[in-house]
Coordinates of C-alpha atoms in Angstrom, one line a residue:
M43 CA -1.1 -6.2 -22.9
T44 CA 0.5 -4.7 -19.8
D45 CA 2.0 -1.2 -19.9
T46 CA 5.1 -2.1 -17.9
P47 CA 5.7 -5.8 -18.5
N48 CA 9.1 -5.9 -16.6
R49 CA 8.0 -3.8 -13.7
I50 CA 6.7 -5.2 -10.4
A51 CA 4.2 -3.5 -8.1
A52 CA 4.7 -4.7 -4.5
L53 CA 1.6 -4.2 -2.4
G54 CA 1.3 -4.1 1.4
E55 CA 2.1 -2.2 4.5
C56 CA 5.3 -0.7 5.9
M57 CA 5.6 0.1 9.6
I58 CA 8.0 1.8 11.9
E59 CA 10.4 -0.9 13.1
M60 CA 11.8 -0.8 16.6
F61 CA 14.6 -3.2 17.6
R62 CA 15.5 -4.0 21.2
R63 CA 19.3 -4.2 21.6
P64 CA 20.9 -6.5 24.3
D65 CA 21.4 -3.5 26.6
G66 CA 17.7 -2.7 26.4
S67 CA 18.0 0.4 24.2
L68 CA 15.9 0.7 21.0
T69 CA 16.8 1.6 17.5
M70 CA 14.3 2.8 14.9
G71 CA 14.0 1.8 11.3
F72 CA 11.2 0.7 9.0
G73 CA 10.0 -2.6 7.6
G74 CA 7.1 -4.7 6.3
D75 CA 7.2 -8.0 4.4
T76 CA 6.4 -6.7 0.9
L77 CA 8.4 -3.5 1.4
N78 CA 11.4 -5.6 2.3
T79 CA 10.9 -7.6 -0.9
A80 CA 10.6 -4.3 -2.9
V81 CA 13.9 -3.0 -1.5
Y82 CA 15.8 -6.1 -2.3
L83 CA 14.2 -6.2 -5.7
A84 CA 15.5 -2.7 -6.4
R85 CA 19.0 -3.6 -5.1
L86 CA 19.0 -6.5 -7.6
G87 CA 18.2 -4.1 -10.4
T88 CA 14.5 -5.0 -10.9
P89 CA 12.2 -2.1 -11.6
V90 CA 9.7 -2.0 -8.7
D91 CA 7.1 0.3 -7.2
Y92 CA 5.8 0.1 -3.7
V93 CA 2.0 0.4 -3.3
T94 CA 0.7 1.3 0.2
A95 CA -0.9 4.1 2.2
L96 CA 0.9 6.3 4.8
G97 CA 0.1 9.3 7.0
D98 CA 1.2 12.9 6.4
D99 CA 3.7 12.9 9.3
S100 CA 7.4 13.4 9.3
I101 CA 8.1 9.6 9.8
S102 CA 6.0 8.8 6.7
D103 CA 8.0 11.4 4.8
G104 CA 11.2 9.8 5.9
M105 CA 9.9 6.3 4.8
V106 CA 9.1 7.6 1.3
A107 CA 12.5 9.3 1.0
A108 CA 14.3 6.2 2.2
W109 CA 12.5 4.0 -0.3
A110 CA 13.2 6.4 -3.2
A111 CA 16.9 6.4 -2.1
E112 CA 16.9 2.6 -2.5
G113 CA 15.5 2.9 -6.0
V114 CA 11.9 1.9 -5.1
G115 CA 9.2 3.8 -7.0
T116 CA 6.9 5.7 -4.7
S117 CA 4.4 7.2 -7.1
H118 CA 1.7 4.9 -5.8
V119 CA 2.2 5.6 -2.1
L120 CA -1.1 7.2 -1.0
R121 CA -1.0 9.7 1.8
V122 CA -3.8 10.1 4.3
P123 CA -4.1 13.3 6.4
N124 CA -3.8 13.2 10.1
R125 CA -2.8 9.5 10.3
L126 CA 0.3 7.7 11.4
P127 CA 1.9 4.4 10.1
G128 CA 1.8 1.3 12.2
L129 CA 4.6 0.3 14.5
Y130 CA 6.2 -3.0 15.5
L131 CA 8.9 -4.1 17.9
I132 CA 11.3 -7.0 17.2
E133 CA 12.8 -9.2 19.9
T134 CA 15.1 -12.0 19.1
D135 CA 16.2 -15.0 21.1
A136 CA 19.6 -16.5 21.4
G137 CA 19.1 -18.6 18.3
G138 CA 18.1 -15.7 16.2
E139 CA 14.4 -16.5 16.1
R140 CA 12.2 -13.4 16.1
R141 CA 9.1 -12.3 18.0
F142 CA 7.0 -9.3 16.9
L143 CA 4.8 -7.0 18.9
Y144 CA 2.5 -4.8 16.9
W145 CA 0.6 -1.5 17.1
R146 CA -1.1 -1.2 13.7
D147 CA -4.9 -1.1 14.1
Q148 CA -5.2 2.5 12.9
A149 CA -2.6 2.3 10.1
P150 CA -3.8 3.9 6.8
A151 CA -2.6 0.9 4.8
R152 CA -5.6 -0.9 6.0
E153 CA -7.8 1.5 3.9
L154 CA -5.7 1.2 0.8
F155 CA -8.7 0.0 -1.3
A156 CA -11.2 2.4 0.4
L157 CA -9.7 5.8 -0.2
P158 CA -10.6 8.6 -2.6
Q159 CA -7.4 7.8 -4.6
T160 CA -8.2 4.1 -4.8
P161 CA -9.9 4.1 -8.3
E162 CA -6.8 5.8 -9.9
L163 CA -4.5 3.3 -8.1
A164 CA -6.6 0.3 -9.2
A165 CA -6.3 1.5 -12.8
A166 CA -2.6 1.9 -12.5
L167 CA -2.1 -1.6 -11.1
E168 CA -3.6 -3.2 -14.1
G169 CA -0.6 -2.1 -16.2
Y170 CA 2.1 -3.9 -14.3
G171 CA 3.8 -7.1 -15.4
I172 CA 3.7 -8.6 -11.9
V173 CA 1.7 -7.6 -8.9
Y174 CA 3.4 -9.1 -5.8
L175 CA 1.6 -9.4 -2.4
S176 CA 1.4 -11.5 0.7
G177 CA -0.9 -13.1 3.2
I178 CA -0.4 -10.0 5.3
S179 CA -1.4 -7.8 2.4
I180 CA -4.7 -9.4 2.1
A181 CA -5.2 -9.7 5.9
I182 CA -5.0 -6.0 6.7
L183 CA -7.6 -4.9 4.1
G184 CA -10.7 -6.4 5.6
E185 CA -13.4 -8.1 3.5
Q186 CA -14.5 -5.2 1.4
G187 CA -10.9 -4.1 0.7
R188 CA -10.0 -7.7 -0.3
E189 CA -12.9 -7.9 -2.6
R190 CA -11.8 -4.8 -4.4
L191 CA -8.2 -6.1 -4.5
F192 CA -9.3 -9.4 -6.0
E193 CA -11.3 -7.6 -8.7
V194 CA -8.1 -5.6 -9.6
L195 CA -6.0 -8.8 -9.7
E196 CA -8.5 -10.4 -12.1
R197 CA -8.1 -7.5 -14.4
V198 CA -4.3 -7.6 -14.1
R199 CA -4.3 -11.2 -15.3
A200 CA -6.9 -10.5 -18.0
R201 CA -4.5 -7.9 -19.5
G202 CA -1.6 -10.4 -19.5
G203 CA 0.1 -9.6 -16.2
K204 CA 0.9 -12.0 -13.4
V205 CA 0.2 -12.2 -9.7
A206 CA 2.9 -13.4 -7.3
F207 CA 1.8 -14.4 -3.8
D208 CA 3.8 -15.2 -0.6
T209 CA 1.5 -16.9 1.9
N210 CA 2.9 -15.3 5.1
W211 CA 0.2 -16.6 7.4
R212 CA -0.3 -14.4 10.5
P213 CA -3.3 -15.8 12.5
R214 CA -3.6 -12.7 14.8
L215 CA -4.5 -10.6 11.8
W216 CA -7.6 -12.7 11.0
P217 CA -11.0 -12.8 12.8
D218 CA -11.3 -16.6 12.4
L219 CA -10.0 -19.5 10.4
E220 CA -13.0 -19.7 8.2
T221 CA -12.5 -16.2 6.9
A222 CA -8.8 -16.7 6.4
R223 CA -9.3 -20.0 4.6
A224 CA -11.8 -18.5 2.2
A225 CA -9.5 -15.5 1.5
F226 CA -6.4 -17.6 0.9
G227 CA -8.4 -20.0 -1.3
R228 CA -9.6 -17.1 -3.5
M229 CA -6.1 -15.6 -3.5
L230 CA -4.5 -18.8 -4.7
R231 CA -6.9 -19.1 -7.5
L232 CA -5.8 -15.7 -8.7
T233 CA -2.1 -16.5 -8.4
D234 CA 0.4 -17.3 -11.2
I235 CA 3.6 -17.5 -9.0
A236 CA 3.0 -18.9 -5.5
L237 CA 5.7 -18.8 -2.8
P238 CA 3.9 -20.7 0.0
G239 CA 5.5 -21.9 3.2
V240 CA 4.7 -25.5 4.4
T241 CA 4.1 -24.2 7.9
D242 CA 1.8 -21.4 6.7
L243 CA -0.6 -23.7 4.9
R244 CA -0.3 -26.6 7.3
D245 CA -1.3 -24.3 10.2
L246 CA -4.0 -22.6 8.2
Y247 CA -5.6 -25.7 6.6
G248 CA -4.3 -28.6 8.7
D249 CA -2.4 -30.1 5.7
A250 CA -0.4 -33.1 6.8
D251 CA 2.9 -32.4 5.1
A252 CA 4.7 -30.7 2.2
D253 CA 3.1 -33.1 -0.4
A254 CA -0.3 -32.1 0.8
V255 CA 0.5 -28.4 0.7
L256 CA 1.9 -28.8 -2.8
A257 CA -1.2 -30.6 -3.9
R258 CA -3.4 -27.9 -2.5
V259 CA -1.6 -25.1 -4.4
R260 CA -1.5 -27.1 -7.6
D261 CA -5.2 -27.8 -7.3
A262 CA -5.9 -24.1 -7.1
G263 CA -4.5 -23.8 -10.6
V264 CA -1.2 -22.2 -9.8
T265 CA 1.3 -22.8 -12.6
E266 CA 4.6 -21.8 -10.9
I267 CA 5.2 -22.9 -7.3
V268 CA 8.1 -22.4 -5.0
L269 CA 7.3 -24.3 -1.8
K270 CA 9.4 -23.3 1.2
L271 CA 10.1 -26.3 3.4
E272 CA 10.4 -26.6 7.2
Q273 CA 14.0 -27.5 6.9
P274 CA 16.2 -25.0 5.0
G275 CA 15.4 -25.4 1.3
C276 CA 12.5 -25.3 -1.1
V277 CA 10.8 -27.4 -3.8
V278 CA 10.2 -25.9 -7.2
I279 CA 8.2 -27.2 -10.2
E280 CA 10.3 -27.4 -13.3
N281 CA 9.3 -29.1 -16.5
G282 CA 6.4 -30.6 -14.6
E283 CA 8.6 -32.2 -12.0
A284 CA 9.1 -31.3 -8.3
V285 CA 12.8 -30.4 -7.7
E286 CA 14.2 -29.8 -4.2
V287 CA 16.7 -27.0 -3.9
P288 CA 18.6 -26.9 -0.6
A289 CA 19.4 -23.7 1.1
Q290 CA 22.9 -22.4 1.6
K291 CA 24.4 -23.3 4.9
V292 CA 25.1 -20.5 7.3
A293 CA 27.5 -20.8 10.2
T294 CA 25.7 -18.3 12.5
V295 CA 22.1 -17.1 12.2
V296 CA 21.9 -13.6 13.7
D297 CA 18.3 -12.6 12.8
T298 CA 15.8 -14.4 10.6
T299 CA 13.8 -11.2 9.9
A300 CA 13.1 -10.8 6.2
A301 CA 14.5 -14.2 5.3
G302 CA 11.4 -15.1 3.3
D303 CA 11.0 -11.6 2.0
S304 CA 14.5 -11.5 0.5
F305 CA 14.0 -15.0 -0.8
S306 CA 11.0 -13.8 -2.8
A307 CA 13.0 -10.9 -4.2
G308 CA 15.9 -13.1 -5.2
Y309 CA 13.5 -15.5 -6.9
L310 CA 11.4 -13.0 -8.8
A311 CA 14.5 -11.0 -9.9
A312 CA 16.2 -14.1 -11.3
R313 CA 13.0 -15.2 -13.1
L314 CA 12.7 -11.8 -14.8
R315 CA 16.3 -12.2 -15.9
G316 CA 15.3 -15.4 -17.7
E317 CA 16.6 -18.0 -15.2
G318 CA 14.7 -21.2 -14.7
P319 CA 12.9 -22.0 -11.5
A320 CA 15.6 -24.1 -9.9
D321 CA 18.4 -21.6 -10.7
A322 CA 16.2 -18.7 -9.5
A323 CA 15.6 -20.6 -6.2
R324 CA 19.4 -20.9 -5.8
A325 CA 19.8 -17.2 -6.3
A326 CA 17.0 -16.6 -3.7
H327 CA 18.7 -18.8 -1.1
K328 CA 22.0 -17.0 -1.7
L329 CA 20.4 -13.6 -0.8
A330 CA 18.4 -15.0 2.1
A331 CA 21.6 -16.5 3.5
A332 CA 23.2 -13.1 3.6
V333 CA 20.2 -11.4 5.1
I334 CA 19.9 -13.8 8.1
Q335 CA 23.5 -13.0 9.1
H336 CA 22.6 -9.4 10.0
R337 CA 20.1 -7.8 12.3
G338 CA 17.0 -6.1 11.0
A339 CA 14.9 -6.5 7.9
I340 CA 17.2 -4.5 5.5
I341 CA 20.9 -5.3 5.6
P342 CA 23.7 -2.9 4.7
R343 CA 24.2 -2.4 1.0
D344 CA 27.8 -3.6 1.2
A345 CA 26.5 -6.9 2.7
M346 CA 24.6 -7.8 -0.4
P347 CA 25.9 -10.9 -2.1
A348 CA 27.6 -10.5 -5.5

């Protein structure tokens, strides 16, 4: 049995976020795919802890304080002396599509499963009802870190917890396709709730279409699948049948940053409330629709949908 069956551990990396305004000036915030999901989960009333490693600098202090202010648990944020978090710059085109530039090679989150505090962290993770992570989470750890993570996830499931995985394929984070394919394959076999993107697995494996991607994830043994389509919408498996759930229409897309991250939060929060997969997907679309109408990963609190 898990110790905290209704609590989620979101695992990954948060970085300093710089956004270039139209006049060329920069604004600073913070963001990372699983961190964005954790913040939105907390705003939706879902108990969630963020699991990562940061430095001992003032910006890292500010990050932890900001997460706590959002209601995200920070007891499993490991701190590494004399290190700094990674940084990324967002640029968006006229259609709201985003481009990222990264400075993250020395970020302490890459050593999350190779630190003196790691054994204690691994033991704590086994007690969660859901451990949520992404393709970025597994990419940054390297082969030894991933192996330790996979061992932890096996123990999570053995104790009755679930693993939720958003594919978030970022080719620049991987040394080669063979390594990435092996890691994703292993990860999918450890997943209970998969939130794959058609474009992610098509680009990674060369799958022909949504049906092929869906078949791949099913063949890995995943029991709950939310397949994000190329056009706005998703396919969920409910009562053994594939059901397409269209996305909400948005008049003006301002910035697509964190669209998928907020979707994951909306879906998981709804499922923990007891909603079925299709209704949970509708709730996820509603949140994502609000997010893409604002700049940056985390929208103002008063912009959250009812």
